[in-house]
Short mmCIF file of C-alpha atoms in Angstrom, two decimals:
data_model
loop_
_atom_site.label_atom_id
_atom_site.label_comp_id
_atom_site.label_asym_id
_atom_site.label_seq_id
_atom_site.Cartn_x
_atom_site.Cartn_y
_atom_site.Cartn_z
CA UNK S 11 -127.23 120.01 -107.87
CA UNK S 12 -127.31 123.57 -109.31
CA UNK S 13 -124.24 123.12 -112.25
CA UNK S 14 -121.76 125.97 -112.95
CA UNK S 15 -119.93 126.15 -116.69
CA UNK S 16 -117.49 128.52 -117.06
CA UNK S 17 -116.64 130.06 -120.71
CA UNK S 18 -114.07 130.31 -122.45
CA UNK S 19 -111.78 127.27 -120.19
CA UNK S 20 -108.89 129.27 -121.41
CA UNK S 21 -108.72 133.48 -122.14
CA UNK S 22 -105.39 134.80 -123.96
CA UNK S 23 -104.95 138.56 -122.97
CA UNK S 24 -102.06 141.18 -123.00
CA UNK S 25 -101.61 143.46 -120.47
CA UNK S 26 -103.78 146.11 -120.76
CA UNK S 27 -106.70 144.50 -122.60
CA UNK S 28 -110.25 144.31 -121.40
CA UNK S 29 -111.34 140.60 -121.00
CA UNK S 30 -114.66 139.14 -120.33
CA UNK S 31 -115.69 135.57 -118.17
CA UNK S 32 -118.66 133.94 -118.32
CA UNK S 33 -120.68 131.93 -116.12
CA UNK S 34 -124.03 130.11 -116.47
CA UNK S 35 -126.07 128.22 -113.77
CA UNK S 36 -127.88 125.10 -114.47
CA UNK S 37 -131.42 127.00 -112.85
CA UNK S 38 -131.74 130.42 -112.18
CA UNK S 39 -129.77 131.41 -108.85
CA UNK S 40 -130.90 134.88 -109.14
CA UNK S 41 -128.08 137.37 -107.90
CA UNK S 42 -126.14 134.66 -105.52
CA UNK S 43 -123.47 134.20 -107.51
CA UNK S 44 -119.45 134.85 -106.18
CA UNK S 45 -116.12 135.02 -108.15
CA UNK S 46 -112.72 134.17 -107.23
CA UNK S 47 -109.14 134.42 -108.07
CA UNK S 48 -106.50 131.60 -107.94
CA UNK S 49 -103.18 131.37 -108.31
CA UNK S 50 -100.85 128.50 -108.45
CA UNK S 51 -100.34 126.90 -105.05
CA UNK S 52 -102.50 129.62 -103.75
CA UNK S 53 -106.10 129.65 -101.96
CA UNK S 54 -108.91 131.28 -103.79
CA UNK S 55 -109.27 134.96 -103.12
CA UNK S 56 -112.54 136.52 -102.99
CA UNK S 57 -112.99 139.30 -105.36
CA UNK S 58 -117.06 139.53 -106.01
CA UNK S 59 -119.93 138.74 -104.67
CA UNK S 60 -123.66 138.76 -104.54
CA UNK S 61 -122.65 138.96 -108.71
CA UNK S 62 -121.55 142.66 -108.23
CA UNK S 63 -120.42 144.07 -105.47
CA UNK S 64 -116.54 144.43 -105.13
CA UNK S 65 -114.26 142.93 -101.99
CA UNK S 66 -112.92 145.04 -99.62
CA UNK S 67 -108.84 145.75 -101.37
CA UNK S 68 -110.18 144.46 -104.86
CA UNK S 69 -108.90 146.85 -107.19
CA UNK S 70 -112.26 148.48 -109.00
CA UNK S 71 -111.01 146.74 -112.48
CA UNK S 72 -113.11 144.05 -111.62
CA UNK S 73 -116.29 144.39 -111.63
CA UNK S 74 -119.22 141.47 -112.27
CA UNK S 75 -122.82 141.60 -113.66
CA UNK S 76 -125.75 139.29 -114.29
CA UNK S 77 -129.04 137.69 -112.91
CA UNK S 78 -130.95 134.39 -113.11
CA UNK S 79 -128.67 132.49 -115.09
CA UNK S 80 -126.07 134.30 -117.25
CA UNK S 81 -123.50 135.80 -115.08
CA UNK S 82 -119.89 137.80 -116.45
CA UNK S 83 -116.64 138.73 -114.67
CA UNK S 84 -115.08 141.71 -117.04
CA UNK S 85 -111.41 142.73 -115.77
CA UNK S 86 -110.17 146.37 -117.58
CA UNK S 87 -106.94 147.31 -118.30
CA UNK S 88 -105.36 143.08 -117.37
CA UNK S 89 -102.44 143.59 -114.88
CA UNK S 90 -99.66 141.15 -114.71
CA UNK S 91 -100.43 140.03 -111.58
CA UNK S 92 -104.58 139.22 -112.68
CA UNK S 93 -102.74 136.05 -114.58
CA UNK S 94 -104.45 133.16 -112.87
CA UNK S 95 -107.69 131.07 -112.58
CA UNK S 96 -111.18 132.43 -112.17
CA UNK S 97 -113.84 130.32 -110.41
CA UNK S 98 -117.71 131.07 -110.15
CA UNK S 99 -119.53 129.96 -107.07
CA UNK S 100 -123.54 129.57 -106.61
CA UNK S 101 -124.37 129.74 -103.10
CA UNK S 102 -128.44 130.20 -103.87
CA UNK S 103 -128.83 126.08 -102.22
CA UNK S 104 -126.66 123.40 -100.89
CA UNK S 105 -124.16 122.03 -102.15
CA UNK S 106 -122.56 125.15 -102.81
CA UNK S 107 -120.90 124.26 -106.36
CA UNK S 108 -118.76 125.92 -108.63
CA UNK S 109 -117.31 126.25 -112.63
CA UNK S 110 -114.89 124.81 -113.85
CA UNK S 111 -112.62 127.65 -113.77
CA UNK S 112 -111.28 129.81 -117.10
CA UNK S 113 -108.01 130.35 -116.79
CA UNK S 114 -106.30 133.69 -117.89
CA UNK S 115 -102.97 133.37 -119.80
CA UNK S 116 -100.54 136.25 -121.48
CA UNK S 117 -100.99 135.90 -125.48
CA UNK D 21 -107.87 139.97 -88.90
CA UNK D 22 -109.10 136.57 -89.29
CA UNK D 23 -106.89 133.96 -90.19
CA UNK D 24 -107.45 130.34 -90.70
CA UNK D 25 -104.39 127.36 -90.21
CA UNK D 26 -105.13 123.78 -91.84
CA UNK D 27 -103.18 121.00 -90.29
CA UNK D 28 -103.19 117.26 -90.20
CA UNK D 29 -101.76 114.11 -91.46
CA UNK D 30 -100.49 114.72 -95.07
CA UNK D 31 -100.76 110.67 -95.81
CA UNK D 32 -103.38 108.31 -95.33
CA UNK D 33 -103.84 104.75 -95.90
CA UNK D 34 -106.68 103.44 -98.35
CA UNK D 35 -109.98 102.88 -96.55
CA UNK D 36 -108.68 104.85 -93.31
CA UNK D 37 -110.31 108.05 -91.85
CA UNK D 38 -108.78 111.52 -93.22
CA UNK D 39 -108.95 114.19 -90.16
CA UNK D 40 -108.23 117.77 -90.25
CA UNK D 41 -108.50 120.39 -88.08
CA UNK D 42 -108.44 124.26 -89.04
CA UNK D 43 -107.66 126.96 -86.18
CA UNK D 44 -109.38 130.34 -86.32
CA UNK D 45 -107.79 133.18 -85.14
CA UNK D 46 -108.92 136.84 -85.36
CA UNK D 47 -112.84 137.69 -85.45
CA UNK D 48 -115.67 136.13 -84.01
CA UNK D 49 -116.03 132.06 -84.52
CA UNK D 50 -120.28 132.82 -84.23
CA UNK D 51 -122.40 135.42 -84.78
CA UNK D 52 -123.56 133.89 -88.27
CA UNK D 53 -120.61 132.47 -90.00
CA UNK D 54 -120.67 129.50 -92.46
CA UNK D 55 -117.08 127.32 -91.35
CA UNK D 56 -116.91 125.45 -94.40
CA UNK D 57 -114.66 122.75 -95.58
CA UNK D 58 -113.35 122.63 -99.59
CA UNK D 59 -111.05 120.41 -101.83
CA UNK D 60 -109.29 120.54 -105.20
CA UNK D 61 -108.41 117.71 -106.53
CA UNK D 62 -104.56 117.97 -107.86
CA UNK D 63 -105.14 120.20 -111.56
CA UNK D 64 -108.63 120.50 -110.73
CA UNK D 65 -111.35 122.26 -109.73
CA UNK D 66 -113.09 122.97 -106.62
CA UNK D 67 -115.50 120.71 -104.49
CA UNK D 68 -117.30 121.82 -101.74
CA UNK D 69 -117.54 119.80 -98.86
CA UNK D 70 -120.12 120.84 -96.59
CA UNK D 71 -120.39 123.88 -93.24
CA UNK D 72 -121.56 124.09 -89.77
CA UNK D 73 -122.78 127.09 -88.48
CA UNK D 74 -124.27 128.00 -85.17
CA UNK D 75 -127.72 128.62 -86.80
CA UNK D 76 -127.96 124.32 -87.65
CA UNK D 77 -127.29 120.93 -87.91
CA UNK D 78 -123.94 120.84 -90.28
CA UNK D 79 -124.58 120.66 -93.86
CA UNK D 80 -122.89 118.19 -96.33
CA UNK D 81 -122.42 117.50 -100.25
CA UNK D 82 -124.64 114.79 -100.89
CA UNK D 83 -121.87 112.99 -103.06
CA UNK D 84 -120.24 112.72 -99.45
CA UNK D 85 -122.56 112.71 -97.26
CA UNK D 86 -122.21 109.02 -95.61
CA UNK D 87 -118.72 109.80 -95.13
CA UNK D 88 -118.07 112.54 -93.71
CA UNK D 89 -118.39 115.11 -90.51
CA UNK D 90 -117.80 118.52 -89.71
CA UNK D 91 -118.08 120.08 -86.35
CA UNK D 92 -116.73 123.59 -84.35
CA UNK D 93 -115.56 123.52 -80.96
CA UNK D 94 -116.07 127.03 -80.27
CA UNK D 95 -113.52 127.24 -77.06
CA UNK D 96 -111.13 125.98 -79.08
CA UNK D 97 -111.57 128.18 -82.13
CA UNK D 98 -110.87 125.08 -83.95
CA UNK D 99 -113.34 123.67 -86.85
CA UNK D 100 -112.64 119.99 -87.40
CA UNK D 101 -113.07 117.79 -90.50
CA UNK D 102 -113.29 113.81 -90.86
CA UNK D 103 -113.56 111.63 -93.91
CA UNK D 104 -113.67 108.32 -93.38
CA UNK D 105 -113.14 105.15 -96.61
CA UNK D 106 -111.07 107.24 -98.31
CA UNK D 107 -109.48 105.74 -101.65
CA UNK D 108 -107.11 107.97 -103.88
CA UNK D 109 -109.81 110.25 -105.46
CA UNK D 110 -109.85 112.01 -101.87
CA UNK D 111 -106.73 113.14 -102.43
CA UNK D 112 -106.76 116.48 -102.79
CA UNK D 113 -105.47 120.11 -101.08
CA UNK D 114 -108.52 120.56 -98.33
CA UNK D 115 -109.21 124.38 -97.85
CA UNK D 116 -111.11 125.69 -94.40
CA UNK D 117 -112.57 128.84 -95.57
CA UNK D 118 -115.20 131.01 -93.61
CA UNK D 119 -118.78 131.53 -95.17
CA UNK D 120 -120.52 135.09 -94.23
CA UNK D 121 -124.00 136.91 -95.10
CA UNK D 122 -126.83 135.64 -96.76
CA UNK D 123 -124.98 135.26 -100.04
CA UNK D 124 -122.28 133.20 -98.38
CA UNK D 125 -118.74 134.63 -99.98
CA UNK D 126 -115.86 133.08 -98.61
CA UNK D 127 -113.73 135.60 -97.77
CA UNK D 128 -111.34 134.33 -96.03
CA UNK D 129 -109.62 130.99 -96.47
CA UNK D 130 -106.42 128.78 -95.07
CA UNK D 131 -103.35 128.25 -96.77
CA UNK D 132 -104.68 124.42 -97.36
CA UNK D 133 -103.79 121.33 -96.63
CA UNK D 134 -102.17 118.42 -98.86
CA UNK D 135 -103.54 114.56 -98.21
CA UNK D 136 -102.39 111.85 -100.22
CA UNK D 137 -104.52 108.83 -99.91
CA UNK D 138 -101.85 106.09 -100.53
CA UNK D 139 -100.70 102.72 -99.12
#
């Protein structure tokens, strides 16, 4: 199985900071790499895919780069609302896995 | 708009079968689609458990492979999951989500599902 680790496991951030997450695949996965948002007692919600191309209603703070193995998901100017978990996804081979998740608190 | 409904038992017994079924409503239920099946594990992560498409045979995680199925009834909309021996470390909220493109986003996903495996 292709393993996702997720960096930092926890991101402190004010409102109106830049922050950047990190990603890294076990084996390169090339550009097949997805990012989601969770919040508590939520489903995931899509926001990138294919490492950099934005969702359909995902506000263009957001925005994802990367190849091979070393991926990042940078969010500009934090919003209250982007307070929640972030989860990379490989979907190069089966089993789809993901990270851990890093999870974005207010300092 | 597509929209995807979990439902099933929220408690099963040790060593019984966990069944869900997820109803799809809005947007085609073919043409290409991955109709996947995923779990998180109460404060953790997620698993992926395994898709059916109409391009194949369904497609499992190996780590459950000998336990469980996944199948579509198309003219029901309706994409099914079964897990049978379950012990508490199935319990989990179990998320239907739909798979689409080559680089297989899931864009859109149910509200989940809660099942406690308990006696």
């Amino acid at each position: 199985d292709i393993q996702m680790t997720q960096s930092p496991s926890t991101l402190s951030a004010s409102v109106g900071d830049s922050v950047t997450f990190t990603c890294r695949a076990s084996q390169t996965i090339y550009t097949f790499l997805n990012w989601y948002q969770q919040k508590p007692g939520k489903a995931p919600k899509l926001l990138i895919y294919a490492t950099s191309d934005l969702e359909s209603g995902v506000p263009s703070r957001f925005s994802g780069t990367g190849s091979g193995t070393h991926f990042t998901l940078t969010i500009s100017d934090v919003q209250p609302e982007d307070f929640a978990t972030y989860y990379c996804q490989q979907s190069f081979t089966t089993p789809i896995t993901f990270g851990h998740g890093t999870r974005l608190e207010i300092k | 708009q597509v929209q995807l409904q979990e439902s099933g038992p929220g408690l099963v017994k040790p060593s019984g079968t966990l069944s869900l079924t997820c109803a799809v409503s809005g947007g085609s239920i073919s043409s290409g689609y991955y109709w996947t099946w995923v779990r998180q594990a109460p404060g953790k992560g997620l698993e992926w458990i395994g898709e059916t498409s109409d391009s194949g045979s369904p497609n499992y995680n190996p780590s459950l492979q000998s336990r469980v199925a996944i199948s579509l009834d198309h003219s029901k909309r309706l994409l099914s999951l079964s897990l049978t021996s379950v012990t508490a470390a199935d319990t989990a909220v179990y998320y239907c989500a739909r798979g689409t493109g080559s680089y297989r986003p899931f864009d859109f996903w149910g509200q989940g599902s809660l099942v406690a495996v308990s006696s």
